[in-house]
mmCIF file of C-alpha atoms in Angstrom:
data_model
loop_
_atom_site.group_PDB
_atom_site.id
_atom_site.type_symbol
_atom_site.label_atom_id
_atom_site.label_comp_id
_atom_site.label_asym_id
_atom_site.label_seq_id
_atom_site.Cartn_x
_atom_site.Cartn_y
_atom_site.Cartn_z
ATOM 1 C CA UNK A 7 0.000 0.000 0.000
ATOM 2 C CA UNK A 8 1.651 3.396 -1.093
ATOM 3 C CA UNK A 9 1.275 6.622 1.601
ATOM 4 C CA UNK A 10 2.462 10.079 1.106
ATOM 5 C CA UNK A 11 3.362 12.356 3.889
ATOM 6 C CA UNK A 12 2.768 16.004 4.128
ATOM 7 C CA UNK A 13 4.878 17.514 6.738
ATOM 8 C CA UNK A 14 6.820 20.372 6.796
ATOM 9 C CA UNK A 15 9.524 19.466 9.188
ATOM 10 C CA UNK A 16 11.645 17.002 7.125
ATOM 11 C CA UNK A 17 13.104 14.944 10.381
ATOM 12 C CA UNK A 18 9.509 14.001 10.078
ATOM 13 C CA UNK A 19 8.765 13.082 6.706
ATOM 14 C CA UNK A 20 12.501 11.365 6.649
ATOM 15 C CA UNK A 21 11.755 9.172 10.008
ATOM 16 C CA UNK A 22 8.447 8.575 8.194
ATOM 17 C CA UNK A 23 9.917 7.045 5.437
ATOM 18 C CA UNK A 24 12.872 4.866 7.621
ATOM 19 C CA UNK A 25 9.679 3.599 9.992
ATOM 20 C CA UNK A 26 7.945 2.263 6.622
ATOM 21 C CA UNK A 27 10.971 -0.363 6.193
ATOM 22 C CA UNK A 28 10.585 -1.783 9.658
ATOM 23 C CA UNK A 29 6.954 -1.966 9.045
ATOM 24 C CA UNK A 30 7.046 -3.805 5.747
ATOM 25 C CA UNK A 31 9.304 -6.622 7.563
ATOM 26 C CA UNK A 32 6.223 -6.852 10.159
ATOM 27 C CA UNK A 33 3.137 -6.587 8.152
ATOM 28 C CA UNK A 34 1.837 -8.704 5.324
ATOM 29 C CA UNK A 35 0.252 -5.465 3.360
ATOM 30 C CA UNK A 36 3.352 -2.619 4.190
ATOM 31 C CA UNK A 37 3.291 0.539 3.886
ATOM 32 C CA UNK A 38 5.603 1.790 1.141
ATOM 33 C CA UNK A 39 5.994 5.767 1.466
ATOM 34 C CA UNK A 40 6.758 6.785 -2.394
ATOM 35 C CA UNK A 41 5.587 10.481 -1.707
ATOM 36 C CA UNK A 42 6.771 13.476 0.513
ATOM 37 C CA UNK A 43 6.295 17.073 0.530
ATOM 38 C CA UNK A 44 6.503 20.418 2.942
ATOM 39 C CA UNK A 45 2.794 21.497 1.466
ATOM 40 C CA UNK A 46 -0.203 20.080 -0.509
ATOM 41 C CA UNK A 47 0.843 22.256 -2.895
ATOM 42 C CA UNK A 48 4.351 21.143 -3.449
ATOM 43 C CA UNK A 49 2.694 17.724 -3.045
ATOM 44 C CA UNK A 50 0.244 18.099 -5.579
ATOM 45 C CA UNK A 51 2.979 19.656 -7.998
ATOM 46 C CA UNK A 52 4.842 16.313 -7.798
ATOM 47 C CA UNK A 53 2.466 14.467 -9.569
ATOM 48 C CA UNK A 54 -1.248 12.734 -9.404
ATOM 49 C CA UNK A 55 -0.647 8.739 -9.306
ATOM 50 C CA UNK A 56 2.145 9.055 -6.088
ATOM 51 C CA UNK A 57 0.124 7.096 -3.459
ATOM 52 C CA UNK A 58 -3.167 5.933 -2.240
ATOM 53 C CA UNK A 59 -3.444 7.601 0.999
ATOM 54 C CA UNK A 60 -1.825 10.673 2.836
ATOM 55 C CA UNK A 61 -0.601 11.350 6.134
ATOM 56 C CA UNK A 62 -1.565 15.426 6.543
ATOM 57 C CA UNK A 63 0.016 17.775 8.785
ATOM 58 C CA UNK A 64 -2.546 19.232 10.360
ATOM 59 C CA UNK A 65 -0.470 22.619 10.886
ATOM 60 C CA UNK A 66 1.958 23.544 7.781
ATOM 61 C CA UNK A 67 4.576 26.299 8.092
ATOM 62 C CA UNK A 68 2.404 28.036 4.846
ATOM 63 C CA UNK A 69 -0.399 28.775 6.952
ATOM 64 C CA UNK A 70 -2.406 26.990 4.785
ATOM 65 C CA UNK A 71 -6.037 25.775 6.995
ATOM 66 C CA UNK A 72 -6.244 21.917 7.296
ATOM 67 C CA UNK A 73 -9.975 22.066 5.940
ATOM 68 C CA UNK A 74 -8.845 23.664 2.713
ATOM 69 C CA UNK A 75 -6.103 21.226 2.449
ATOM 70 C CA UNK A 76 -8.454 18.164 2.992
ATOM 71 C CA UNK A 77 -10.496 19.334 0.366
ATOM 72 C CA UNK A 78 -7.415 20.055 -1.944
ATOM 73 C CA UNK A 79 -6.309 16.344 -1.370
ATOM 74 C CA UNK A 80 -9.554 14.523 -1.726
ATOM 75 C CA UNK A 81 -10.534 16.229 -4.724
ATOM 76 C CA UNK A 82 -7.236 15.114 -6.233
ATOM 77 C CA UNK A 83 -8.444 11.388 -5.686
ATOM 78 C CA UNK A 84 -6.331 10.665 -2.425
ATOM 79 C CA UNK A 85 -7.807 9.593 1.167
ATOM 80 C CA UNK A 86 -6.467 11.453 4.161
ATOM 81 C CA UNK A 87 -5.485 10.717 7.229
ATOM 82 C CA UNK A 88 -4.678 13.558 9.773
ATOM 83 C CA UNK A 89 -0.706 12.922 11.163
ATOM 84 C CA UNK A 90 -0.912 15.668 14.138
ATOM 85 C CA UNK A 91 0.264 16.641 17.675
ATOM 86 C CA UNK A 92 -3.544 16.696 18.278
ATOM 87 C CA UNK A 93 -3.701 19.912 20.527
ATOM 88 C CA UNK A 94 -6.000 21.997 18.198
ATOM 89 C CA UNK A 95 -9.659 20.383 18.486
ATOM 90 C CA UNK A 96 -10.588 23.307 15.915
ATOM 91 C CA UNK A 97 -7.772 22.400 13.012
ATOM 92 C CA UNK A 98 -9.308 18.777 14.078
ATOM 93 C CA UNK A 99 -12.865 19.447 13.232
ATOM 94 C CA UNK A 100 -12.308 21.460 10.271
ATOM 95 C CA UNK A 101 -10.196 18.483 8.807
ATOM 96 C CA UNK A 102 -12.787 16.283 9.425
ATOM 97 C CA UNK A 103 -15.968 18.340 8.598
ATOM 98 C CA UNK A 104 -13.585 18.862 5.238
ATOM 99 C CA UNK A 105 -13.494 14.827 4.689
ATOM 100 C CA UNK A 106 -10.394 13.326 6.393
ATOM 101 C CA UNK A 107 -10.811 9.583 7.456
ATOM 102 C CA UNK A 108 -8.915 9.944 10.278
ATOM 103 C CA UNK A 109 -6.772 10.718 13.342
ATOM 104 C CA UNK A 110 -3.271 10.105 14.232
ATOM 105 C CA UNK A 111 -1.451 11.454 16.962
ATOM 106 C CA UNK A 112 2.396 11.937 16.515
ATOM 107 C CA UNK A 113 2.845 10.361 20.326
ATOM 108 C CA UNK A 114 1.010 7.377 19.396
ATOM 109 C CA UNK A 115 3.436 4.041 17.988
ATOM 110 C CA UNK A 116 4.341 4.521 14.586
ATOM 111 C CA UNK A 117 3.073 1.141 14.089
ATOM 112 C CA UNK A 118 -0.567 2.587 15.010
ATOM 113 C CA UNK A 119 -0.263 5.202 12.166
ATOM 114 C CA UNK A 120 0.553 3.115 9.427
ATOM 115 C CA UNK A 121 -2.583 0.540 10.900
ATOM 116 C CA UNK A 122 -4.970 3.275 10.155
ATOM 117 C CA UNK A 123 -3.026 4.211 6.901
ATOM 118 C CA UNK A 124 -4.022 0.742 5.955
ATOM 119 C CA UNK A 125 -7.482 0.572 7.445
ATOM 120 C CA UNK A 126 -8.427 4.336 5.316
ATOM 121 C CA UNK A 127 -6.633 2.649 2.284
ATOM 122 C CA UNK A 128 -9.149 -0.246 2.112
ATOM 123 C CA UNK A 129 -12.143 2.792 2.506
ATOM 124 C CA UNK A 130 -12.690 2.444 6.335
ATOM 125 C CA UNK A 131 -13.466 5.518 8.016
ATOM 126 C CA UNK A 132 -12.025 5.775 11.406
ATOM 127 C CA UNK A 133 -14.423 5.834 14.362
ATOM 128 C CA UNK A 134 -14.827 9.360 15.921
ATOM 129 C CA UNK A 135 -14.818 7.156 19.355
ATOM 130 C CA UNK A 136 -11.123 6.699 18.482
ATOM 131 C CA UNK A 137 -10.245 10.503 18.367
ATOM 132 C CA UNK A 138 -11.925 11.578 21.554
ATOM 133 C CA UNK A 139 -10.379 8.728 23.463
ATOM 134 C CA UNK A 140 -6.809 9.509 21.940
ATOM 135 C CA UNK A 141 -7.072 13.364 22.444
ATOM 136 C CA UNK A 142 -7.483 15.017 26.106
ATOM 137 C CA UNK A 143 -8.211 18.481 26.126
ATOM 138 C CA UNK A 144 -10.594 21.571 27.501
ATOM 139 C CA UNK A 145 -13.036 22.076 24.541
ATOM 140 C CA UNK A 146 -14.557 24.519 26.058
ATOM 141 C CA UNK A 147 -11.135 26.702 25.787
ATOM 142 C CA UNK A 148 -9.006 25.843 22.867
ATOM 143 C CA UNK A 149 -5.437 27.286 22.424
ATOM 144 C CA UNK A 150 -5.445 29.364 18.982
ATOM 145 C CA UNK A 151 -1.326 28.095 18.659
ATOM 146 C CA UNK A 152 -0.370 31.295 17.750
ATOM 147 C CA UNK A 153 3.673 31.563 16.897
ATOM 148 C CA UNK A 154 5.803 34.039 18.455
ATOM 149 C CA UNK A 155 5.878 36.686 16.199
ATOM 150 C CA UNK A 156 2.012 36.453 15.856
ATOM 151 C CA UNK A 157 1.999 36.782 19.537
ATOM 152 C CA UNK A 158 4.357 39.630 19.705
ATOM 153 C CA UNK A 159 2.059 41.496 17.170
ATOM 154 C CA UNK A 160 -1.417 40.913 18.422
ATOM 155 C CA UNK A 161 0.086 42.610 21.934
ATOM 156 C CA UNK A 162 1.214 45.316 20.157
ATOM 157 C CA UNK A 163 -1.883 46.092 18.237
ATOM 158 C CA UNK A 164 -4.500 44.578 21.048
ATOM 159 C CA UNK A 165 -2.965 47.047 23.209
ATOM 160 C CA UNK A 166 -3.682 49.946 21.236
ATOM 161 C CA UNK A 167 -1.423 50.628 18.051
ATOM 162 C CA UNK A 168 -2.083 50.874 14.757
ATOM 163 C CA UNK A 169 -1.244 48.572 12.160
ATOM 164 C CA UNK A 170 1.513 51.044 10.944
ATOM 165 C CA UNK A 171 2.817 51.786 14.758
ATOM 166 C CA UNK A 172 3.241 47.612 14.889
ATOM 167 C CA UNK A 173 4.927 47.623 11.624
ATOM 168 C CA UNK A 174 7.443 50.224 12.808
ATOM 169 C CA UNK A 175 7.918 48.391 16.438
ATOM 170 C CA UNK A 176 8.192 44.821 14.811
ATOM 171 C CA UNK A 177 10.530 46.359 11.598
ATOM 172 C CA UNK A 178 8.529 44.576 8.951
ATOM 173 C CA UNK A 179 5.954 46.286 6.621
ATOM 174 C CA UNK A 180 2.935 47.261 7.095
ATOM 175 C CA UNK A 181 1.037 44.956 4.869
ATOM 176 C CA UNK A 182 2.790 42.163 6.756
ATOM 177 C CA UNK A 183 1.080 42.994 10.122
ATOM 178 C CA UNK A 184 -2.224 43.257 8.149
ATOM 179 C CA UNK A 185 -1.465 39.814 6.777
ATOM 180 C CA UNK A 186 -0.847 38.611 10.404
ATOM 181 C CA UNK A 187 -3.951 40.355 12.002
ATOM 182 C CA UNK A 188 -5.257 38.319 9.686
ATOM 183 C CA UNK A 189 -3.789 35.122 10.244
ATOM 184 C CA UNK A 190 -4.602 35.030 13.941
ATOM 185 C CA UNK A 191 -8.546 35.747 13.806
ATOM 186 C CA UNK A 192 -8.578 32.869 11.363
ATOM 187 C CA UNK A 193 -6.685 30.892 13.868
ATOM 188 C CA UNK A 194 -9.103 31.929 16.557
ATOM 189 C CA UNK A 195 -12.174 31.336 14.610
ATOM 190 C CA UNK A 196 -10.427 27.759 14.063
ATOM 191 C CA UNK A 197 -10.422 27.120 17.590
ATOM 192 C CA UNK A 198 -13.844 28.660 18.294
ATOM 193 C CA UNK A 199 -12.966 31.888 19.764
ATOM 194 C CA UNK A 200 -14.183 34.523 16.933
ATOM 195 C CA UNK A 201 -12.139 37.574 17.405
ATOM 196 C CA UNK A 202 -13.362 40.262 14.681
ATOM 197 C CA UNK A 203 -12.869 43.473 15.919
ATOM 198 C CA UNK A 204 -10.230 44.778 18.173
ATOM 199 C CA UNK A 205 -11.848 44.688 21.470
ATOM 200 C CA UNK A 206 -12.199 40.510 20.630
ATOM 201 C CA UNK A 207 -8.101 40.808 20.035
ATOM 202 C CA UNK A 208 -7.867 42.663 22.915
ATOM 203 C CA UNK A 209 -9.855 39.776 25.194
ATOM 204 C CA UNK A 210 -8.577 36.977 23.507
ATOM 205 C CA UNK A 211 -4.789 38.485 24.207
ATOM 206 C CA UNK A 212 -5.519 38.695 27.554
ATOM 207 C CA UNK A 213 -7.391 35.165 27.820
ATOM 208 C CA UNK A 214 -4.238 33.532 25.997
ATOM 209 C CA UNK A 215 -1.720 35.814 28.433
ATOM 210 C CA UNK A 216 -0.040 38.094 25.933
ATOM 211 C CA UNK A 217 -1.648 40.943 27.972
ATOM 212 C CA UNK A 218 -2.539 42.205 31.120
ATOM 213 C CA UNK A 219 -6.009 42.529 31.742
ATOM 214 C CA UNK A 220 -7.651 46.050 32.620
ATOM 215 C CA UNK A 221 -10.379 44.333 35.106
ATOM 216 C CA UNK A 222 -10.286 40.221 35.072
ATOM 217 C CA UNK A 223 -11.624 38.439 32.087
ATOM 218 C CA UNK A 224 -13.393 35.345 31.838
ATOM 219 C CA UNK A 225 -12.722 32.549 29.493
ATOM 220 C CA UNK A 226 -15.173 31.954 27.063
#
């Protein structure tokens, strides 16, 4: 059975690729990985007929969303299975709202992965049962996973300065902060936290710690 593997760190998509040898020794259907790539879209570039099933990052440095790359990937004739840290329950859902088959955690044996590989290459869809058991977290407060940098600027302009102030603070240009601003409501709306104006920023900075608050806020 042939699996690609989306992943943008390539110790992963390398130790990917060495576990695959092990597991063909072990398994009477192995897992061959003939396909690897940082992004869908490199992947896709590479050619249609690589594999029958992909392992998806569910957080690419591109910033691409994991729902747009499910739907990217399926429509391209491959089955997906999610290959994550599983600490975002919004990425999650929108990857499986988008048509993934799957969860697997990155903690979890590798010889687990490649079992569900095989078990969404013969057209099995993988219990939702499965995913809440394997991932523990508050769902009523999920972490947005916003970087550094995205961090750093959402202080800046939660706190009060303009886009141009930040740009000038951070030394990047202005259209780069917008682009950021940008980037981190999506990532809250992701994790269920809408933040669309700038008093939302300003609470959801303060609920995630970049800021002090002004009178205590309440998670939501």
């Amino acid at each position: 059975m042939r699996a690609g593997i989306i992943d943008d760190h390539e110790a992963v998509r390398i130790g990917f690729a060495a576990s695959a040898g092990r597991d063909a020794r072990l398994n009477a259907t192995p897992v061959t990985v003939t396909g690897g790539a940082p992004t869908v879209t490199a992947f896709l570039g590479a050619g249609r007929d690589i594999c029958d099933v992909v392992a998806l990052d569910m957080s690419l440095a591109d910033g691409s969303r994991p729902g747009e790359n499910v739907v990217r990937l399926t429509t391209a004739g491959y089955r997906v299975l999610i290959f994550t840290l599983g600490d975002n329950v919004g990425f999650l859902q929108d990857a499986l709202a988008n048509g993934a088959m799957g969860v697997s955690l990155k903690s979890e044996p590798v010889a687990e992965t490649f079992s569900k590989l095989r078990r969404i290459a013969a057209g099995e869809t993988i219990a939702s049962q499965e995913l809440a058991a394997a991932i523990e977290v508050d769902s009523d407060f999920v972490e947005a996973n916003l970087s550094d940098r995205e961090r750093e600027c959402l202080g800046l302009y939660a706190d009060g300065l303009g886009q141009y102030q930040v740009a000038r603070r951070m030394n990047i240009a202005e259209s780069t902060v917008k682009k950021n601003i940008d980037r981190i409501r999506e990532k809250y709306e992701a994790a269920g936290r809408p933040a669309s104006t700038k008093i939302d920023l300003y609470r959801r900075a303060v609920e995630d710690g970049i800021l002090p608050p002004l009178l205590p806020l309440r998670k939501k």
